[in-house]
């Protein structure tokens, strides 16, 4: 298919160079250059002590022989010792202090005092394509320290972000290999995804699951338009910048980190045993005037605990090994890791291997960085919805039954249930995914002048994948009642995706007196190609041994596949200006052209501007004591969201369709997807007002923001009938509007790190109000969740709950007669409100009740240290959201053959319950899924992470040659949760973007206890 899209030239070969290791070529040059110099000089042992400007010893100071990688670090008393040529020059450097160079001139003792460097204390953050001092940032930018990530033994960095940054909501699950759902400042789209963009060492990606958290140096979250505008059509949902570790000056360092532990599902349901189940089931049939089936009338001597059969102790382990180092001219970091997770239910698991190589080289005005990670991940997926089926299965059914075709027990006419055997489904249904991924970048730059620098950033992400599903004979029909027995089947899907990126930028940075300018202009191109082939075949015998090969199939088969591409071309500009470090202005503009949008509207313009005033720098503020920094800031901008499916602007034709014509089957073609005409860019306009406050020399910090984010031209795709010629993706149109608004607060305190007792506190709080302002036409709505329990409609949050309102339980016939609108009801039935007043209870009596969005999100991080001991505790929670509990629906519906809660106490004439109705087979409105009976408070407070560590003193380690540092630690995750929610876990990933508050058997988060070691050589 030929398409009028921006073209991308000459990128493939340069991008492949991203994998070349630079340090290997650069480092020998350094050593060879110095070997000739050292040959004529005698080596001496130099020792001394390094103090700060207050006379206190400084541990961890880098002491390096200039021009080499020969160096060491000071110990806890500030002392050092190394061998160097007698006339060498030593370089002393430490973060936050001014570096010093001292010529030996034959001396063997050199003591140094380092003074504080106020400029170094100003943290530098990357905002778009500029590096700016933290104090000069005018947008809403948050940074998560590598230390916080290091103290969270998790599979991915996104898990470690949960609760640590205001405005960032992370919902996780315990399923091995599953990605958390991340939203920054709410959901900004209805039909498109709201996931943020990740930029890893300059490479754009949407998936960082396979990035080893131990490799990460810093993580920065960009939240407002001022910081996001440089990313244009990918900035609307926020951006997370990840920088991986590089070698540091000093001797080559070897680091080994390892941890291992056990995982468990923290909560189980107290389900009915055989006797209690039979009692309730007989009542259910009797109230319906029917005879119970045999297993309920006379239950067998079987009492299966299905949770015990399905749940197990999981295991998690991680090993990382790294080698790094640097000289004045080059740096390198090589690391490898292995992560393994065995699931807490029978079957699922996740394995990941990764290898990273980062390097850099500097020669005069030329500098080049290289970054590459190669990873392989294997996931054995969760099959079906086991956390629902484990509730539905009857206690009178055994887990294993040799009389069935599958060898597993399931429902029959004597033990009626339509639940699926969850143990059997995990054991005999083999559904796996294997991914090999390379993400790499190569970034040469040259200083044309002291104030002008050119940079070329070449990036690539290559992904090859294989999905494979093996279904043994009898699995379908052998695990669930009344399902037909099907032949053995094999599905195999293979494909790959190649993303290429080329960015050319020119950076200008110069001061004119008190006027300081930092600006960049650039031209970029991106290209993404996705190819796939799927094949399904049946007929591999009846077992027990199977030869799983598509060519061995004896039954029917099918094949499909395709190729999808998109390209993007962009022009950008960004500038940061300040006058005397007091008055700050920034602006950014990006002009994007994309093949994903209608050709007539493929170019979009995105921009932002912001300003800041550092009041604390004013002369009139100089006499104010205690306040070290005070800055006001404001921003406005418009961003885009281009996360569209490919080829929407074209009608798709299926050219391989058989149709009977005049008594003969002929091959023809049909249109199966209508074109989405005149698509425009979905844009998001954001206003942000905030301030930054520092007290007590910035040991106390407070950042506060108020934001309003409005999505304009939101893409919606209302359903189109099949007879209109659309059986694929519904056509999109720009007729929606959304709004998110809220407050964000980030508070922190850090004590003096040089004292024996150290402590720190950080807390964040976020409010969020989400509203749909407009859809395609008045009255339009989008249902979500099972039976449409959630609905997206103008005036309501995305995925708000739309349910009938329960008023109580009818206690007498007089109650039924007085209510009038439910004349067929009986005492013990649920009483509903007649919302529309038409004298009957129907689907029209639903109302909006409850929101899936928390009114408050918060986190609290506590850090304590005493000499060699350290203790951290992290709490996280949400307040004010609701959850539709599908699990509770199955335990309490009492109209279908499943199990019940052990404490279920239904209405009877002798037990006039006001909360639980009578059991009734086919129970009508009593068991309606559209009732707010199943809606619960989703608020919770969780002790997310606790870690106790001990670092062996350097004085002790000095006795063991070669070991530079050793820390051991014990960690507990998800140890305690305070909540009123009755499901397995109040932290859910939802049932899709339009049903984010529906718990449809979500895999719960796990209680984890691990022990680990961090070793440095």
CSV table of N, CA and C in Angstrom, one decimal, residues 109-159:
chain,number,residue,atom,x,y,z
A,109,UNK,N,53.3,12.6,51.1
A,109,UNK,CA,52.1,12.9,52.0
A,109,UNK,C,51.4,14.1,51.5
A,110,UNK,N,50.2,14.0,51.2
A,110,UNK,CA,49.4,15.2,50.7
A,110,UNK,C,48.1,15.2,51.4
A,111,UNK,N,47.8,16.3,52.2
A,111,UNK,CA,46.6,16.5,52.8
A,111,UNK,C,45.8,17.6,52.1
A,112,UNK,N,44.5,17.4,52.0
A,112,UNK,CA,43.7,18.4,51.2
A,112,UNK,C,42.5,18.7,51.9
A,113,UNK,N,42.0,20.0,51.8
A,113,UNK,CA,40.7,20.5,52.3
A,113,UNK,C,39.9,20.9,51.1
A,114,UNK,N,38.7,20.3,50.9
A,114,UNK,CA,37.9,20.7,49.8
A,114,UNK,C,36.8,21.6,50.2
A,115,UNK,N,36.6,22.7,49.5
A,115,UNK,CA,35.6,23.6,49.8
A,115,UNK,C,34.3,23.3,49.1
A,116,UNK,N,33.2,23.7,49.7
A,116,UNK,CA,31.8,23.5,49.1
A,116,UNK,C,31.7,24.2,47.7
A,117,UNK,N,31.1,23.6,46.8
A,117,UNK,CA,30.9,24.1,45.5
A,117,UNK,C,29.4,24.4,45.3
A,118,UNK,N,29.0,25.6,45.5
A,118,UNK,CA,27.6,26.0,45.4
A,118,UNK,C,27.0,25.6,44.1
A,119,UNK,N,27.7,25.7,43.0
A,119,UNK,CA,27.2,25.4,41.7
A,119,UNK,C,27.0,23.9,41.6
A,120,UNK,N,27.9,23.1,42.1
A,120,UNK,CA,27.8,21.7,42.1
A,120,UNK,C,26.6,21.2,42.9
A,121,UNK,N,26.3,22.0,43.9
A,121,UNK,CA,25.1,21.6,44.8
A,121,UNK,C,23.8,21.8,44.0
A,122,UNK,N,23.8,22.5,42.9
A,122,UNK,CA,22.6,22.7,42.1
A,122,UNK,C,22.5,21.5,41.2
A,123,UNK,N,21.5,20.7,41.5
A,123,UNK,CA,21.3,19.5,40.8
A,123,UNK,C,20.9,19.8,39.3
A,124,UNK,N,21.5,19.1,38.4
A,124,UNK,CA,21.2,19.3,37.0
A,124,UNK,C,20.2,18.3,36.5
A,125,UNK,N,19.1,18.8,35.9
A,125,UNK,CA,18.1,17.9,35.4
A,125,UNK,C,18.0,18.1,33.9
A,126,UNK,N,17.6,17.0,33.2
A,126,UNK,CA,17.4,17.1,31.8
A,126,UNK,C,15.9,17.4,31.5
A,127,UNK,N,15.6,18.5,30.8
A,127,UNK,CA,14.3,18.9,30.5
A,127,UNK,C,14.2,19.0,28.9
A,128,UNK,N,13.6,18.0,28.3
A,128,UNK,CA,13.6,18.0,26.8
A,128,UNK,C,15.0,17.8,26.3
A,129,UNK,N,15.5,18.7,25.5
A,129,UNK,CA,16.8,18.6,24.9
A,129,UNK,C,17.9,19.5,25.6
A,130,UNK,N,17.5,20.0,26.8
A,130,UNK,CA,18.4,20.9,27.5
A,130,UNK,C,18.7,20.3,28.9
A,131,UNK,N,19.9,20.6,29.4
A,131,UNK,CA,20.3,20.3,30.8
A,131,UNK,C,20.3,21.6,31.5
A,132,UNK,N,19.5,21.6,32.6
A,132,UNK,CA,19.3,22.9,33.3
A,132,UNK,C,19.5,22.6,34.8
A,133,UNK,N,20.0,23.6,35.5
A,133,UNK,CA,20.1,23.5,37.0
A,133,UNK,C,18.7,23.4,37.6
A,134,UNK,N,18.6,22.6,38.6
A,134,UNK,CA,17.3,22.4,39.2
A,134,UNK,C,16.6,23.7,39.6
A,135,UNK,N,17.4,24.6,40.1
A,135,UNK,CA,16.9,25.9,40.6
A,135,UNK,C,16.3,26.8,39.5
A,136,UNK,N,16.7,26.4,38.3
A,136,UNK,CA,16.2,27.3,37.2
A,136,UNK,C,15.1,26.6,36.4
A,137,UNK,N,14.6,25.5,36.8
A,137,UNK,CA,13.5,24.8,36.1
A,137,UNK,C,12.2,25.6,36.4
A,138,UNK,N,11.5,25.8,35.3
A,138,UNK,CA,10.2,26.5,35.4
A,138,UNK,C,9.0,25.6,35.2
A,139,UNK,N,9.2,24.3,35.0
A,139,UNK,CA,8.1,23.4,34.8
A,139,UNK,C,8.0,22.5,36.0
A,140,UNK,N,7.1,21.5,35.8
A,140,UNK,CA,6.8,20.6,36.9
A,140,UNK,C,7.6,19.3,36.6
A,141,UNK,N,8.7,19.1,37.3
A,141,UNK,CA,9.7,18.1,37.1
A,141,UNK,C,10.0,17.4,38.4
A,142,UNK,N,9.9,16.1,38.4
A,142,UNK,CA,10.3,15.3,39.6
A,142,UNK,C,11.4,14.3,39.3
A,143,UNK,N,12.2,14.0,40.3
A,143,UNK,CA,13.3,13.1,40.1
A,143,UNK,C,13.3,12.1,41.2
A,144,UNK,N,13.5,10.8,40.8
A,144,UNK,CA,13.5,9.7,41.8
A,144,UNK,C,15.0,9.3,41.8
A,145,UNK,N,15.5,9.2,43.1
A,145,UNK,CA,16.9,8.9,43.2
A,145,UNK,C,17.2,7.4,42.9
A,146,UNK,N,18.4,7.2,42.5
A,146,UNK,CA,18.8,5.8,42.3
A,146,UNK,C,18.8,5.0,43.6
A,147,UNK,N,19.0,5.7,44.7
A,147,UNK,CA,19.0,5.0,46.0
A,147,UNK,C,17.6,4.5,46.3
A,148,UNK,N,16.6,5.2,46.0
A,148,UNK,CA,15.2,4.8,46.2
A,148,UNK,C,14.9,3.5,45.3
A,149,UNK,N,15.4,3.5,44.1
A,149,UNK,CA,15.1,2.4,43.2
A,149,UNK,C,15.9,1.2,43.7
A,150,UNK,N,17.2,1.5,44.2
A,150,UNK,CA,18.0,0.4,44.6
A,150,UNK,C,17.5,-0.3,45.8
A,151,UNK,N,16.8,0.4,46.7
A,151,UNK,CA,16.2,-0.2,47.9
A,151,UNK,C,14.9,-0.9,47.7
A,152,UNK,N,14.4,-1.0,46.4
A,152,UNK,CA,13.2,-1.7,46.1
A,152,UNK,C,13.5,-2.8,45.2
A,153,UNK,N,13.6,-4.0,45.8
A,153,UNK,CA,13.9,-5.2,44.9
A,153,UNK,C,12.7,-5.6,44.1
A,154,UNK,N,12.6,-5.0,42.9
A,154,UNK,CA,11.4,-5.2,42.0
A,154,UNK,C,11.9,-5.5,40.7
A,155,UNK,N,11.0,-6.1,39.8
A,155,UNK,CA,11.4,-6.5,38.5
A,155,UNK,C,11.6,-5.4,37.5
A,156,UNK,N,10.9,-4.3,37.7
A,156,UNK,CA,11.0,-3.2,36.8
A,156,UNK,C,11.0,-1.8,37.5
A,157,UNK,N,11.6,-0.8,36.9
A,157,UNK,CA,11.7,0.5,37.5
A,157,UNK,C,10.3,1.1,37.7
A,158,UNK,N,9.3,0.8,36.9
A,158,UNK,CA,8.0,1.4,37.1
A,158,UNK,C,7.4,1.0,38.4
A,159,UNK,N,7.7,-0.2,38.8
A,159,UNK,CA,7.2,-0.7,40.1
A,159,UNK,C,7.8,0.2,41.2
